[in-house]
Amino acid sequence: MKRIAVLTSGGDAPGMNAAIRAIVRKGIYDGLEVYGINYGYAGMVAGDIHRLTVDDVGDTISRGGTILYSARYPEFKDLEGQKKGIEQLKKFGIEGLIVIGGDGSYRGGAALTKLGFPTIGIPGTIDNDIVGTEYTLGFDTAINTVLDSVDKIRDTATSHVRTFIIEVMGRNAGDIALWAGIGSGAESIVIPEIDFRMEEVVKEIRAGRERGKKHTIIMLAEGVMQGTEFAEKLKEYDNFHTRVTVLGHVQRGGSPSARDRVLGSLFGYNAVQLLEEGKGGLCVGIVGSELAYSDISETLNTKRDVPYLSLYQINKEISF
Ligand code: ATP
């Protein structure tokens, strides 16, 4: 293999640049030519492809977002779009592809591999919702961003004896709420993976108040419901002087944490090695602190178990 390419697709995530940098540098170190594709699969089909040099990825490891830009391009679900994409890659003499993104991006990668074009996936999404890895790129930075915000909100919550509902991202996954909840000492964590009863949340708030606590933090995953809706339902039980904060896209941005920089570097490096070994249709991940490989199609057909779901019960026993 002489030429490989990389693209980022779906939602951006901190650490994507670290992965791109590792792919470019490792590829060039091994004598390959590395190409960057702008705007995900849309750029692939449009031929927005350019060669990347060692310098192009200099000074990027500390930057959030993605230097290759990202886009949603539903047309890539169609065979026609996929074939056109491969045609473009072949025009540039590219023989292998690395896709950094979430499960939608993986579906594109699986389709390309099925059509004979070797593709490797790197899990890049703040949601942490990918099978085959315990941690995705961007998750660690996102939870640190949430913690930073909650620390500030807590000052106000205490000063005014307020209950704050913090709505965090994660789509259908509760990982961000779970980790940021335990990390911020939230009295309640509400995630899609575990049924909740409002009576129990009310009990948790009252227990804190009776103990003399001046603030209450409820960490709510967006996959359960919106913060405003949750506040309305809570109000049916008691007036806890509730305020809702929707953190929104701040969770997607920012300079990647140490962990995301290291993960990006590790994933990028190993993805290049897989292509060099002639492999395709695989994705990289971290399982039990070790690098792991899985079949992309298999991960897409496997129901995900949230790693460390036990944190939910642990939080109940230490944050009352
Ligand atoms: P995030 O988790 O951040 O949303 P994602 O990769 O899941 O990331 P999607 O918007 O679902 O984000 O997918 C990204 C892109 O992958 C799509 O815009 C499309 O180009 C491609 N894609 C999605 N689903 C498929 C599919 N079934 N087949 C081929 N390509 C797909």
JSON list of N, CA and C and ligand atoms in Angstrom, two decimals, residues 7-13 16 39-42 70-79 82 99-112 124-130 170-171 252 300, ligand 1:
[
{"chain": "A", "resi": 7, "resn": "LEU", "atom": "N", "xyz": [-10.56, 10.68, 6.82]},
{"chain": "A", "resi": 7, "resn": "LEU", "atom": "CA", "xyz": [-11.63, 11.68, 6.88]},
{"chain": "A", "resi": 7, "resn": "LEU", "atom": "C", "xyz": [-12.28, 11.65, 8.26]},
{"chain": "A", "resi": 8, "resn": "THR", "atom": "N", "xyz": [-12.91, 12.77, 8.61]},
{"chain": "A", "resi": 8, "resn": "THR", "atom": "CA", "xyz": [-13.69, 12.83, 9.84]},
{"chain": "A", "resi": 8, "resn": "THR", "atom": "C", "xyz": [-15.15, 13.04, 9.44]},
{"chain": "A", "resi": 9, "resn": "SER", "atom": "N", "xyz": [-16.05, 12.40, 10.17]},
{"chain": "A", "resi": 9, "resn": "SER", "atom": "CA", "xyz": [-17.45, 12.40, 9.74]},
{"chain": "A", "resi": 9, "resn": "SER", "atom": "C", "xyz": [-18.37, 12.42, 10.95]},
{"chain": "A", "resi": 10, "resn": "GLY", "atom": "N", "xyz": [-19.59, 12.91, 10.77]},
{"chain": "A", "resi": 10, "resn": "GLY", "atom": "CA", "xyz": [-20.52, 13.01, 11.90]},
{"chain": "A", "resi": 10, "resn": "GLY", "atom": "C", "xyz": [-20.15, 14.20, 12.78]},
{"chain": "A", "resi": 11, "resn": "GLY", "atom": "N", "xyz": [-20.55, 14.15, 14.03]},
{"chain": "A", "resi": 11, "resn": "GLY", "atom": "CA", "xyz": [-20.24, 15.25, 14.95]},
{"chain": "A", "resi": 11, "resn": "GLY", "atom": "C", "xyz": [-18.76, 15.31, 15.26]},
{"chain": "A", "resi": 12, "resn": "ASP", "atom": "N", "xyz": [-18.21, 16.52, 15.35]},
{"chain": "A", "resi": 12, "resn": "ASP", "atom": "CA", "xyz": [-16.78, 16.63, 15.67]},
{"chain": "A", "resi": 12, "resn": "ASP", "atom": "C", "xyz": [-16.57, 16.28, 17.14]},
{"chain": "A", "resi": 13, "resn": "ALA", "atom": "N", "xyz": [-15.33, 15.94, 17.46]},
{"chain": "A", "resi": 13, "resn": "ALA", "atom": "CA", "xyz": [-15.02, 15.57, 18.84]},
{"chain": "A", "resi": 13, "resn": "ALA", "atom": "C", "xyz": [-13.56, 15.91, 19.13]},
{"chain": "A", "resi": 16, "resn": "MET", "atom": "N", "xyz": [-9.93, 14.38, 17.64]},
{"chain": "A", "resi": 16, "resn": "MET", "atom": "CA", "xyz": [-9.89, 13.98, 16.23]},
{"chain": "A", "resi": 16, "resn": "MET", "atom": "C", "xyz": [-8.58, 14.45, 15.58]},
{"chain": "A", "resi": 39, "resn": "TYR", "atom": "N", "xyz": [-14.59, 17.46, 4.79]},
{"chain": "A", "resi": 39, "resn": "TYR", "atom": "CA", "xyz": [-16.06, 17.33, 4.90]},
{"chain": "A", "resi": 39, "resn": "TYR", "atom": "C", "xyz": [-16.58, 15.90, 4.76]},
{"chain": "A", "resi": 40, "resn": "GLY", "atom": "N", "xyz": [-15.88, 14.95, 5.32]},
{"chain": "A", "resi": 40, "resn": "GLY", "atom": "CA", "xyz": [-16.39, 13.59, 5.41]},
{"chain": "A", "resi": 40, "resn": "GLY", "atom": "C", "xyz": [-16.71, 12.97, 4.05]},
{"chain": "A", "resi": 41, "resn": "TYR", "atom": "N", "xyz": [-17.78, 12.17, 4.03]},
{"chain": "A", "resi": 41, "resn": "TYR", "atom": "CA", "xyz": [-18.13, 11.45, 2.80]},
{"chain": "A", "resi": 41, "resn": "TYR", "atom": "C", "xyz": [-18.57, 12.41, 1.69]},
{"chain": "A", "resi": 42, "resn": "ALA", "atom": "N", "xyz": [-19.07, 13.59, 2.07]},
{"chain": "A", "resi": 42, "resn": "ALA", "atom": "CA", "xyz": [-19.46, 14.58, 1.06]},
{"chain": "A", "resi": 42, "resn": "ALA", "atom": "C", "xyz": [-18.22, 14.99, 0.26]},
{"chain": "A", "resi": 70, "resn": "SER", "atom": "N", "xyz": [-16.12, 18.47, 9.06]},
{"chain": "A", "resi": 70, "resn": "SER", "atom": "CA", "xyz": [-17.01, 17.33, 9.06]},
{"chain": "A", "resi": 70, "resn": "SER", "atom": "C", "xyz": [-18.33, 17.72, 8.40]},
{"chain": "A", "resi": 71, "resn": "ALA", "atom": "N", "xyz": [-19.08, 16.73, 8.01]},
{"chain": "A", "resi": 71, "resn": "ALA", "atom": "CA", "xyz": [-20.38, 17.03, 7.36]},
{"chain": "A", "resi": 71, "resn": "ALA", "atom": "C", "xyz": [-21.29, 15.83, 7.51]},
{"chain": "A", "resi": 72, "resn": "ARG", "atom": "N", "xyz": [-22.58, 16.09, 7.46]},
{"chain": "A", "resi": 72, "resn": "ARG", "atom": "CA", "xyz": [-23.54, 14.99, 7.37]},
{"chain": "A", "resi": 72, "resn": "ARG", "atom": "C", "xyz": [-23.87, 14.86, 5.88]},
{"chain": "A", "resi": 73, "resn": "TYR", "atom": "N", "xyz": [-23.84, 13.67, 5.38]},
{"chain": "A", "resi": 73, "resn": "TYR", "atom": "CA", "xyz": [-24.07, 13.45, 3.95]},
{"chain": "A", "resi": 73, "resn": "TYR", "atom": "C", "xyz": [-24.87, 12.17, 3.75]},
{"chain": "A", "resi": 74, "resn": "PRO", "atom": "N", "xyz": [-26.19, 12.27, 3.96]},
{"chain": "A", "resi": 74, "resn": "PRO", "atom": "CA", "xyz": [-27.03, 11.07, 3.92]},
{"chain": "A", "resi": 74, "resn": "PRO", "atom": "C", "xyz": [-26.96, 10.32, 2.59]},
{"chain": "A", "resi": 75, "resn": "GLU", "atom": "N", "xyz": [-26.59, 11.03, 1.53]},
{"chain": "A", "resi": 75, "resn": "GLU", "atom": "CA", "xyz": [-26.53, 10.38, 0.20]},
{"chain": "A", "resi": 75, "resn": "GLU", "atom": "C", "xyz": [-25.54, 9.21, 0.18]},
{"chain": "A", "resi": 76, "resn": "PHE", "atom": "N", "xyz": [-24.65, 9.18, 1.18]},
{"chain": "A", "resi": 76, "resn": "PHE", "atom": "CA", "xyz": [-23.64, 8.11, 1.18]},
{"chain": "A", "resi": 76, "resn": "PHE", "atom": "C", "xyz": [-24.25, 6.77, 1.58]},
{"chain": "A", "resi": 77, "resn": "LYS", "atom": "N", "xyz": [-25.49, 6.80, 2.04]},
{"chain": "A", "resi": 77, "resn": "LYS", "atom": "CA", "xyz": [-26.16, 5.53, 2.36]},
{"chain": "A", "resi": 77, "resn": "LYS", "atom": "C", "xyz": [-26.48, 4.76, 1.08]},
{"chain": "A", "resi": 78, "resn": "ASP", "atom": "N", "xyz": [-26.54, 5.47, -0.04]},
{"chain": "A", "resi": 78, "resn": "ASP", "atom": "CA", "xyz": [-26.88, 4.82, -1.31]},
{"chain": "A", "resi": 78, "resn": "ASP", "atom": "C", "xyz": [-25.63, 4.26, -1.98]},
{"chain": "A", "resi": 79, "resn": "LEU", "atom": "N", "xyz": [-25.84, 3.10, -2.59]},
{"chain": "A", "resi": 79, "resn": "LEU", "atom": "CA", "xyz": [-24.74, 2.42, -3.28]},
{"chain": "A", "resi": 79, "resn": "LEU", "atom": "C", "xyz": [-24.06, 3.33, -4.30]},
{"chain": "A", "resi": 82, "resn": "GLN", "atom": "N", "xyz": [-21.61, 5.59, -2.69]},
{"chain": "A", "resi": 82, "resn": "GLN", "atom": "CA", "xyz": [-20.43, 4.85, -2.24]},
{"chain": "A", "resi": 82, "resn": "GLN", "atom": "C", "xyz": [-19.49, 4.54, -3.41]},
{"chain": "A", "resi": 99, "resn": "VAL", "atom": "N", "xyz": [-11.54, 6.17, 8.74]},
{"chain": "A", "resi": 99, "resn": "VAL", "atom": "CA", "xyz": [-12.71, 7.02, 9.00]},
{"chain": "A", "resi": 99, "resn": "VAL", "atom": "C", "xyz": [-12.79, 7.26, 10.50]},
{"chain": "A", "resi": 100, "resn": "ILE", "atom": "N", "xyz": [-12.82, 8.54, 10.89]},
{"chain": "A", "resi": 100, "resn": "ILE", "atom": "CA", "xyz": [-12.95, 8.88, 12.31]},
{"chain": "A", "resi": 100, "resn": "ILE", "atom": "C", "xyz": [-14.36, 9.43, 12.52]},
{"chain": "A", "resi": 101, "resn": "GLY", "atom": "N", "xyz": [-15.16, 8.76, 13.35]},
{"chain": "A", "resi": 101, "resn": "GLY", "atom": "CA", "xyz": [-16.53, 9.23, 13.56]},
{"chain": "A", "resi": 101, "resn": "GLY", "atom": "C", "xyz": [-17.33, 8.28, 14.42]},
{"chain": "A", "resi": 102, "resn": "GLY", "atom": "N", "xyz": [-18.65, 8.46, 14.37]},
{"chain": "A", "resi": 102, "resn": "GLY", "atom": "CA", "xyz": [-19.54, 7.62, 15.18]},
{"chain": "A", "resi": 102, "resn": "GLY", "atom": "C", "xyz": [-20.10, 6.46, 14.37]},
{"chain": "A", "resi": 103, "resn": "ASP", "atom": "N", "xyz": [-21.21, 5.91, 14.83]},
{"chain": "A", "resi": 103, "resn": "ASP", "atom": "CA", "xyz": [-21.69, 4.68, 14.19]},
{"chain": "A", "resi": 103, "resn": "ASP", "atom": "C", "xyz": [-22.18, 4.90, 12.77]},
{"chain": "A", "resi": 104, "resn": "GLY", "atom": "N", "xyz": [-22.72, 6.09, 12.48]},
{"chain": "A", "resi": 104, "resn": "GLY", "atom": "CA", "xyz": [-23.12, 6.39, 11.11]},
{"chain": "A", "resi": 104, "resn": "GLY", "atom": "C", "xyz": [-21.90, 6.35, 10.19]},
{"chain": "A", "resi": 105, "resn": "SER", "atom": "N", "xyz": [-20.82, 6.95, 10.65]},
{"chain": "A", "resi": 105, "resn": "SER", "atom": "CA", "xyz": [-19.57, 6.96, 9.87]},
{"chain": "A", "resi": 105, "resn": "SER", "atom": "C", "xyz": [-19.05, 5.54, 9.69]},
{"chain": "A", "resi": 106, "resn": "TYR", "atom": "N", "xyz": [-19.21, 4.72, 10.74]},
{"chain": "A", "resi": 106, "resn": "TYR", "atom": "CA", "xyz": [-18.80, 3.31, 10.65]},
{"chain": "A", "resi": 106, "resn": "TYR", "atom": "C", "xyz": [-19.60, 2.57, 9.57]},
{"chain": "A", "resi": 107, "resn": "ARG", "atom": "N", "xyz": [-20.88, 2.92, 9.47]},
{"chain": "A", "resi": 107, "resn": "ARG", "atom": "CA", "xyz": [-21.70, 2.26, 8.45]},
{"chain": "A", "resi": 107, "resn": "ARG", "atom": "C", "xyz": [-21.14, 2.54, 7.05]},
{"chain": "A", "resi": 108, "resn": "GLY", "atom": "N", "xyz": [-20.72, 3.78, 6.84]},
{"chain": "A", "resi": 108, "resn": "GLY", "atom": "CA", "xyz": [-20.09, 4.14, 5.58]},
{"chain": "A", "resi": 108, "resn": "GLY", "atom": "C", "xyz": [-18.82, 3.32, 5.37]},
{"chain": "A", "resi": 109, "resn": "GLY", "atom": "N", "xyz": [-18.03, 3.19, 6.42]},
{"chain": "A", "resi": 109, "resn": "GLY", "atom": "CA", "xyz": [-16.77, 2.42, 6.34]},
{"chain": "A", "resi": 109, "resn": "GLY", "atom": "C", "xyz": [-17.02, 0.96, 6.05]},
{"chain": "A", "resi": 110, "resn": "ALA", "atom": "N", "xyz": [-18.07, 0.41, 6.68]},
{"chain": "A", "resi": 110, "resn": "ALA", "atom": "CA", "xyz": [-18.40, -1.01, 6.46]},
{"chain": "A", "resi": 110, "resn": "ALA", "atom": "C", "xyz": [-18.83, -1.21, 5.01]},
{"chain": "A", "resi": 111, "resn": "ALA", "atom": "N", "xyz": [-19.61, -0.25, 4.50]},
{"chain": "A", "resi": 111, "resn": "ALA", "atom": "CA", "xyz": [-20.09, -0.37, 3.11]},
{"chain": "A", "resi": 111, "resn": "ALA", "atom": "C", "xyz": [-18.91, -0.33, 2.13]},
{"chain": "A", "resi": 112, "resn": "LEU", "atom": "N", "xyz": [-17.95, 0.55, 2.38]},
{"chain": "A", "resi": 112, "resn": "LEU", "atom": "CA", "xyz": [-16.79, 0.66, 1.48]},
{"chain": "A", "resi": 112, "resn": "LEU", "atom": "C", "xyz": [-15.98, -0.64, 1.50]},
{"chain": "A", "resi": 124, "resn": "GLY", "atom": "N", "xyz": [-14.82, 8.23, 17.13]},
{"chain": "A", "resi": 124, "resn": "GLY", "atom": "CA", "xyz": [-14.69, 9.65, 17.46]},
{"chain": "A", "resi": 124, "resn": "GLY", "atom": "C", "xyz": [-16.05, 10.26, 17.68]},
{"chain": "A", "resi": 125, "resn": "THR", "atom": "N", "xyz": [-16.46, 10.38, 18.91]},
{"chain": "A", "resi": 125, "resn": "THR", "atom": "CA", "xyz": [-17.72, 11.04, 19.26]},
{"chain": "A", "resi": 125, "resn": "THR", "atom": "C", "xyz": [-17.71, 11.28, 20.77]},
{"chain": "A", "resi": 126, "resn": "ILE", "atom": "N", "xyz": [-18.24, 12.41, 21.18]},
{"chain": "A", "resi": 126, "resn": "ILE", "atom": "CA", "xyz": [-18.25, 12.68, 22.63]},
{"chain": "A", "resi": 126, "resn": "ILE", "atom": "C", "xyz": [-19.23, 11.76, 23.35]},
{"chain": "A", "resi": 127, "resn": "ASP", "atom": "N", "xyz": [-20.17, 11.14, 22.60]},
{"chain": "A", "resi": 127, "resn": "ASP", "atom": "CA", "xyz": [-21.25, 10.39, 23.24]},
{"chain": "A", "resi": 127, "resn": "ASP", "atom": "C", "xyz": [-20.80, 9.07, 23.88]},
{"chain": "A", "resi": 128, "resn": "ASN", "atom": "N", "xyz": [-19.65, 8.59, 23.49]},
{"chain": "A", "resi": 128, "resn": "ASN", "atom": "CA", "xyz": [-19.10, 7.31, 24.00]},
{"chain": "A", "resi": 128, "resn": "ASN", "atom": "C", "xyz": [-20.00, 6.12, 23.67]},
{"chain": "A", "resi": 129, "resn": "ASP", "atom": "N", "xyz": [-20.74, 6.22, 22.58]},
{"chain": "A", "resi": 129, "resn": "ASP", "atom": "CA", "xyz": [-21.77, 5.20, 22.32]},
{"chain": "A", "resi": 129, "resn": "ASP", "atom": "C", "xyz": [-21.40, 4.20, 21.23]},
{"chain": "A", "resi": 130, "resn": "ILE", "atom": "N", "xyz": [-20.12, 3.84, 21.17]},
{"chain": "A", "resi": 130, "resn": "ILE", "atom": "CA", "xyz": [-19.69, 2.92, 20.12]},
{"chain": "A", "resi": 130, "resn": "ILE", "atom": "C", "xyz": [-19.32, 1.56, 20.72]},
{"chain": "A", "resi": 170, "resn": "GLY", "atom": "N", "xyz": [-25.26, 13.30, 24.65]},
{"chain": "A", "resi": 170, "resn": "GLY", "atom": "CA", "xyz": [-25.04, 11.85, 24.70]},
{"chain": "A", "resi": 170, "resn": "GLY", "atom": "C", "xyz": [-25.99, 11.09, 23.78]},
{"chain": "A", "resi": 171, "resn": "ARG", "atom": "N", "xyz": [-26.87, 11.85, 23.13]},
{"chain": "A", "resi": 171, "resn": "ARG", "atom": "CA", "xyz": [-27.92, 11.22, 22.30]},
{"chain": "A", "resi": 171, "resn": "ARG", "atom": "C", "xyz": [-28.66, 10.18, 23.10]},
{"chain": "A", "resi": 252, "resn": "ARG", "atom": "N", "xyz": [-18.99, 19.88, 22.97]},
{"chain": "A", "resi": 252, "resn": "ARG", "atom": "CA", "xyz": [-18.30, 19.31, 21.80]},
{"chain": "A", "resi": 252, "resn": "ARG", "atom": "C", "xyz": [-16.96, 19.98, 21.51]},
{"chain": "A", "resi": 300, "resn": "LEU", "atom": "N", "xyz": [-21.61, -2.94, 14.64]},
{"chain": "A", "resi": 300, "resn": "LEU", "atom": "CA", "xyz": [-22.85, -2.25, 14.28]},
{"chain": "A", "resi": 300, "resn": "LEU", "atom": "C", "xyz": [-24.08, -3.10, 14.58]},
{"chain": "B", "resi": 1, "resn": "ATP", "atom": "P1", "xyz": [-22.13, 11.19, 15.79]},
{"chain": "B", "resi": 1, "resn": "ATP", "atom": "O1", "xyz": [-22.25, 10.02, 16.73]},
{"chain": "B", "resi": 1, "resn": "ATP", "atom": "O2", "xyz": [-21.22, 12.22, 16.24]},
{"chain": "B", "resi": 1, "resn": "ATP", "atom": "O3", "xyz": [-23.45, 11.70, 15.31]},
{"chain": "B", "resi": 1, "resn": "ATP", "atom": "P2", "xyz": [-22.00, 9.64, 13.37]},
{"chain": "B", "resi": 1, "resn": "ATP", "atom": "O4", "xyz": [-20.85, 9.14, 12.57]},
{"chain": "B", "resi": 1, "resn": "ATP", "atom": "O5", "xyz": [-22.90, 8.59, 13.96]},
{"chain": "B", "resi": 1, "resn": "ATP", "atom": "O6", "xyz": [-21.40, 10.61, 14.47]},
{"chain": "B", "resi": 1, "resn": "ATP", "atom": "P3", "xyz": [-23.99, 10.33, 11.37]},
{"chain": "B", "resi": 1, "resn": "ATP", "atom": "O7", "xyz": [-24.52, 11.64, 10.95]},
{"chain": "B", "resi": 1, "resn": "ATP", "atom": "O8", "xyz": [-24.94, 9.28, 11.82]},
{"chain": "B", "resi": 1, "resn": "ATP", "atom": "O9", "xyz": [-22.88, 10.64, 12.49]},
{"chain": "B", "resi": 1, "resn": "ATP", "atom": "O10", "xyz": [-23.15, 9.69, 10.18]},
{"chain": "B", "resi": 1, "resn": "ATP", "atom": "C1", "xyz": [-22.11, 10.44, 9.56]},
{"chain": "B", "resi": 1, "resn": "ATP", "atom": "C2", "xyz": [-22.13, 10.20, 8.08]},
{"chain": "B", "resi": 1, "resn": "ATP", "atom": "O11", "xyz": [-21.86, 8.81, 7.81]},
{"chain": "B", "resi": 1, "resn": "ATP", "atom": "C3", "xyz": [-23.45, 10.47, 7.39]},
{"chain": "B", "resi": 1, "resn": "ATP", "atom": "O12", "xyz": [-23.64, 11.84, 7.12]},
{"chain": "B", "resi": 1, "resn": "ATP", "atom": "C4", "xyz": [-23.30, 9.67, 6.12]},
{"chain": "B", "resi": 1, "resn": "ATP", "atom": "O13", "xyz": [-22.49, 10.34, 5.18]},
{"chain": "B", "resi": 1, "resn": "ATP", "atom": "C5", "xyz": [-22.54, 8.43, 6.61]},
{"chain": "B", "resi": 1, "resn": "ATP", "atom": "N1", "xyz": [-23.49, 7.34, 6.91]},
{"chain": "B", "resi": 1, "resn": "ATP", "atom": "C6", "xyz": [-24.41, 7.29, 7.90]},
{"chain": "B", "resi": 1, "resn": "ATP", "atom": "N2", "xyz": [-25.15, 6.17, 7.85]},
{"chain": "B", "resi": 1, "resn": "ATP", "atom": "C7", "xyz": [-24.70, 5.47, 6.77]},
{"chain": "B", "resi": 1, "resn": "ATP", "atom": "C8", "xyz": [-25.06, 4.22, 6.16]},
{"chain": "B", "resi": 1, "resn": "ATP", "atom": "N3", "xyz": [-26.04, 3.45, 6.63]},
{"chain": "B", "resi": 1, "resn": "ATP", "atom": "N4", "xyz": [-24.36, 3.82, 5.08]},
{"chain": "B", "resi": 1, "resn": "ATP", "atom": "C9", "xyz": [-23.36, 4.59, 4.56]},
{"chain": "B", "resi": 1, "resn": "ATP", "atom": "N5", "xyz": [-22.99, 5.78, 5.08]},
{"chain": "B", "resi": 1, "resn": "ATP", "atom": "C10", "xyz": [-23.63, 6.22, 6.17]}
]
